[in-house]
Coordinates of N, CA, C and O and ligand atoms in Angstrom, one line a residue:
T1 N 12.0 13.9 -11.5 CA 12.1 14.0 -10.0 C 12.7 15.1 -9.3 O 12.7 16.0 -9.7
H2 N 12.9 14.4 -8.0 CA 13.1 15.7 -7.1 C 14.5 15.6 -6.6 O 15.3 14.0 -6.6
I3 N 15.3 16.5 -5.8 CA 17.0 16.2 -6.0 C 16.9 16.9 -4.9 O 16.5 18.0 -3.9
I4 N 18.0 16.0 -3.8 CA 18.4 16.6 -2.6 C 19.5 17.5 -2.4 O 20.8 16.7 -3.2
T5 N 20.2 18.4 -2.0 CA 21.0 19.2 -2.0 C 21.9 19.3 -0.4 O 21.6 18.6 0.5
S6 N 22.7 20.6 -0.8 CA 23.7 20.8 0.3 C 23.2 20.3 1.8 O 23.9 19.7 2.7
P7 N 22.1 21.1 1.6 CA 21.5 21.2 3.5 C 21.2 19.6 4.4 O 21.4 19.5 5.5
C8 N 21.4 18.7 3.6 CA 21.0 17.2 3.8 C 22.3 17.0 4.3 O 22.4 16.2 5.3
I9 N 23.7 17.4 3.8 CA 25.2 16.7 4.7 C 25.3 17.5 6.1 O 24.9 18.9 6.3
G10 N 25.4 16.3 6.8 CA 25.7 16.6 8.2 C 24.1 16.8 8.5 O 24.2 16.8 10.5
T11 N 23.1 16.7 7.9 CA 21.8 16.8 8.7 C 21.4 15.4 9.2 O 20.8 14.5 10.0
K12 N 20.8 14.5 7.7 CA 20.1 13.3 7.5 C 19.1 13.6 8.3 O 19.2 12.4 8.9
D13 N 18.1 14.4 8.3 CA 16.9 14.0 9.0 C 16.0 12.8 9.3 O 15.6 12.3 10.2
Q14 N 16.2 12.3 7.9 CA 15.4 11.4 7.7 C 14.0 11.3 7.4 O 12.7 10.6 7.0
A15 N 13.2 12.9 7.9 CA 12.0 12.6 7.9 C 11.3 12.7 6.4 O 9.9 11.9 6.4
C16 N 11.9 12.6 5.3 CA 11.6 12.6 3.7 C 11.6 11.2 3.6 O 10.2 10.8 2.8
T17 N 12.2 10.5 4.5 CA 12.5 8.8 4.0 C 10.8 8.2 4.6 O 10.3 7.4 4.1
E18 N 10.5 8.9 5.8 CA 9.1 8.4 6.3 C 7.9 9.0 5.6 O 7.1 8.4 5.6
V19 N 8.0 10.2 4.4 CA 6.8 10.6 4.0 C 6.5 10.2 2.5 O 5.5 10.2 2.1
C20 N 8.0 9.6 1.9 CA 8.0 9.5 1.1 C 6.9 8.0 0.4 O 7.0 6.5 1.1
P21 N 6.1 8.2 -0.6 CA 4.7 6.8 -0.6 C 5.7 5.6 -1.6 O 5.3 4.6 -1.6
V22 N 6.9 6.0 -2.1 CA 7.4 5.2 -3.0 C 8.7 4.6 -2.2 O 9.7 3.8 -2.8
E23 N 8.9 5.0 -1.3 CA 10.5 5.0 -0.5 C 11.7 4.8 -1.3 O 12.4 3.7 -1.3
C24 N 11.8 6.0 -2.4 CA 12.8 6.3 -3.1 C 14.3 7.2 -3.0 O 14.5 7.2 -3.8
I25 N 14.1 6.9 -1.5 CA 14.8 7.9 -0.7 C 15.9 7.0 0.0 O 15.4 6.4 0.9
Y26 N 17.2 7.4 -0.4 CA 18.3 6.2 -0.4 C 19.3 6.6 0.6 O 19.9 8.0 0.6
D27 N 19.7 6.3 1.9 CA 21.3 6.3 2.3 C 22.5 6.3 1.3 O 22.6 5.5 1.0
A28 N 23.0 7.4 1.3 CA 24.2 7.3 0.4 C 25.7 7.9 1.0 O 26.5 8.7 0.5
G29 N 25.5 7.6 2.3 CA 26.7 8.2 3.4 C 26.4 9.6 4.0 O 25.9 9.4 5.0
E30 N 27.1 10.3 3.2 CA 26.9 11.8 4.3 C 25.8 12.5 3.7 O 25.1 13.4 4.5
M31 N 24.6 12.1 2.6 CA 23.4 12.4 2.6 C 22.9 11.1 2.3 O 23.0 10.4 2.1
Y32 N 21.0 11.5 2.1 CA 20.5 10.8 1.6 C 20.4 11.2 0.0 O 20.4 12.4 -0.3
L33 N 20.0 10.6 -0.9 CA 19.9 11.0 -2.1 C 18.7 10.2 -2.8 O 18.1 9.2 -2.4
I34 N 17.6 10.8 -3.7 CA 16.7 10.3 -4.7 C 16.7 9.7 -5.8 O 17.3 10.3 -6.6
H35 N 16.0 8.4 -6.0 CA 16.4 7.8 -7.2 C 15.5 8.2 -8.4 O 14.2 8.1 -8.0
P36 N 16.2 9.0 -9.3 CA 15.3 9.2 -10.3 C 14.3 8.5 -11.0 O 13.3 9.1 -12.1
D37 N 14.4 7.5 -11.1 CA 13.6 6.4 -11.9 C 12.4 6.1 -10.9 O 11.4 5.7 -11.5
E38 N 12.5 6.2 -9.8 CA 11.2 5.8 -8.7 C 10.7 6.7 -7.9 O 9.5 6.8 -8.0
C39 N 11.3 8.0 -8.7 CA 10.7 9.2 -7.7 C 9.4 9.3 -8.9 O 9.6 9.4 -9.7
I40 N 8.5 9.7 -7.8 CA 6.9 10.1 -8.7 C 6.6 11.5 -8.9 O 5.4 11.5 -9.1
D41 N 7.8 12.2 -8.3 CA 7.2 13.9 -8.1 C 6.1 14.6 -7.3 O 5.2 15.4 -7.7
C42 N 5.7 13.4 -6.2 CA 4.4 13.5 -5.2 C 4.5 14.9 -4.9 O 3.9 15.7 -4.2
G43 N 6.2 15.0 -4.1 CA 6.4 16.7 -3.5 C 6.1 16.4 -1.7 O 6.3 17.3 -1.6
A44 N 5.7 15.5 -1.7 CA 5.4 15.1 0.0 C 7.2 15.4 0.7 O 6.5 15.7 2.0
C45 N 8.0 14.9 0.1 CA 9.3 15.2 0.9 C 9.6 16.5 1.2 O 10.1 16.9 2.0
V46 N 9.6 17.8 0.3 CA 9.3 19.0 0.4 C 9.5 19.8 1.7 O 10.4 19.9 2.5
P47 N 8.3 20.0 2.1 CA 7.6 19.9 3.4 C 8.5 19.6 4.5 O 8.7 20.2 5.7
A48 N 8.5 18.2 4.3 CA 8.9 17.3 5.3 C 10.3 17.8 5.6 O 10.7 17.4 7.2
C49 N 11.1 17.8 5.0 CA 12.7 18.4 5.2 C 12.7 19.5 6.0 O 12.6 20.8 5.8
P50 N 13.1 19.3 7.5 CA 13.4 20.6 8.4 C 15.0 21.3 8.2 O 14.7 22.7 8.5
V51 N 15.3 21.4 7.0 CA 16.5 22.1 6.3 C 16.3 22.5 5.2 O 17.3 23.3 4.1
S52 N 15.1 22.1 4.4 CA 14.8 22.5 3.0 C 16.1 22.0 2.2 O 16.2 22.8 1.1
A53 N 16.2 21.1 1.9 CA 17.3 20.4 1.4 C 16.6 19.9 0.1 O 17.2 19.5 -0.8
I54 N 15.2 19.8 -0.1 CA 14.7 19.0 -1.4 C 13.6 19.9 -2.5 O 13.0 20.7 -1.8
F55 N 14.4 19.9 -3.6 CA 13.6 20.3 -4.6 C 13.2 20.0 -6.0 O 13.9 19.0 -6.0
P56 N 12.2 20.4 -6.4 CA 12.0 19.7 -7.8 C 13.4 19.8 -8.6 O 13.8 21.0 -8.4
E57 N 13.5 18.8 -9.7 CA 15.2 19.3 -10.1 C 14.9 20.4 -11.0 O 15.9 21.3 -10.9
E58 N 13.7 20.8 -11.5 CA 13.9 22.3 -12.5 C 14.0 23.3 -10.9 O 14.0 24.8 -11.5
D59 N 13.9 23.3 -9.8 CA 13.8 24.2 -9.3 C 15.4 24.7 -8.3 O 15.1 25.2 -7.2
V60 N 16.2 23.8 -8.9 CA 17.3 23.9 -7.5 C 17.9 24.9 -7.8 O 18.3 25.7 -8.5
P61 N 18.2 25.4 -6.7 CA 18.7 26.9 -6.3 C 20.4 27.3 -6.9 O 21.0 25.8 -7.0
A62 N 20.6 28.4 -7.5 CA 22.1 28.7 -8.0 C 22.4 28.2 -7.0 O 22.6 28.2 -5.2
G63 N 24.0 27.2 -7.3 CA 24.8 27.0 -6.5 C 24.7 25.3 -6.0 O 26.0 24.9 -5.4
E64 N 23.7 24.9 -6.4 CA 23.3 23.9 -5.8 C 23.5 22.8 -7.0 O 23.2 21.2 -6.9
E65 N 23.4 23.2 -8.1 CA 23.4 22.1 -9.8 C 24.0 21.0 -9.5 O 23.7 20.3 -10.4
S66 N 25.1 21.0 -8.8 CA 25.9 19.9 -9.1 C 25.0 18.7 -8.2 O 25.7 17.3 -8.5
F67 N 24.3 19.1 -7.2 CA 23.2 17.8 -6.8 C 22.7 17.2 -7.8 O 22.1 16.0 -7.2
I68 N 22.4 17.7 -8.8 CA 21.4 16.9 -10.0 C 22.5 15.8 -10.2 O 22.0 14.7 -10.1
P69 N 23.4 16.0 -11.2 CA 24.1 14.5 -11.6 C 24.4 13.8 -10.6 O 25.0 12.5 -10.3
R70 N 24.6 14.5 -9.2 CA 25.1 13.5 -8.2 C 23.9 12.8 -7.6 O 24.0 11.6 -7.8
N71 N 22.7 13.1 -7.7 CA 21.5 12.1 -7.4 C 21.3 11.1 -8.7 O 21.1 9.6 -8.2
Y72 N 21.6 11.7 -10.1 CA 21.6 10.8 -10.9 C 23.1 9.5 -11.1 O 22.5 8.7 -10.9
E73 N 23.9 10.1 -10.6 CA 25.2 9.2 -10.8 C 24.5 7.9 -9.8 O 25.7 6.9 -9.7
F74 N 24.5 8.5 -8.8 CA 24.8 7.3 -7.7 C 24.0 6.1 -7.7 O 24.2 4.9 -7.5
F75 N 23.0 6.2 -8.5 CA 22.5 5.2 -9.1 C 22.5 5.1 -10.0 O 21.7 4.1 -10.6
G76 N 23.8 5.1 -10.9 CA 23.6 4.8 -12.5 C 22.7 5.1 -13.5 O 22.8 4.6 -14.1
T77 N 22.4 6.3 -13.3 CA 21.4 6.3 -14.2 C 21.3 7.7 -15.2 O 22.3 8.6 -14.5
Ligands
SF4_101 FE1 9.2 10.6 -2.6 FE2 7.6 12.0 -3.9 FE3 9.6 13.2 -2.6 FE4 9.6 11.8 -5.1 S1 8.7 13.8 -4.6 S2 11.1 11.7 -3.6 S3 8.0 10.2 -4.4 S4 8.2 12.2 -1.6
F3S102 FE1 18.3 15.1 4.4 FE2 16.1 16.7 4.7 FE3 15.8 14.4 4.0 S1 18.0 16.9 5.9 S2 17.7 12.9 4.8 S3 16.6 15.6 3.2 S4 14.7 15.4 5.7

């Protein structure tokens, strides 16, 4: 899956939601989160985000790892 990280908080640009082919990016309050079971890892959302908040799970930067379980737990997966 892909993971949305801290730069989304306070930004919520929503460009990612417009390019995702499977519409698996959901409003989670202070930020958007990606449903891990629905994401097909196409990568389209990565360059679309103006604050570079989205990464493949294996490439989440140091210090942003807490957003991995946050994406999973929000959807109960
Ligand atoms: Fe949607 Fe593709 Fe981004 Fe997954 S990687 S959230 S399928 S745009
Ligand atoms: Fe957030 Fe970037 Fe999408 S700011 S809503 S991850 S385009």
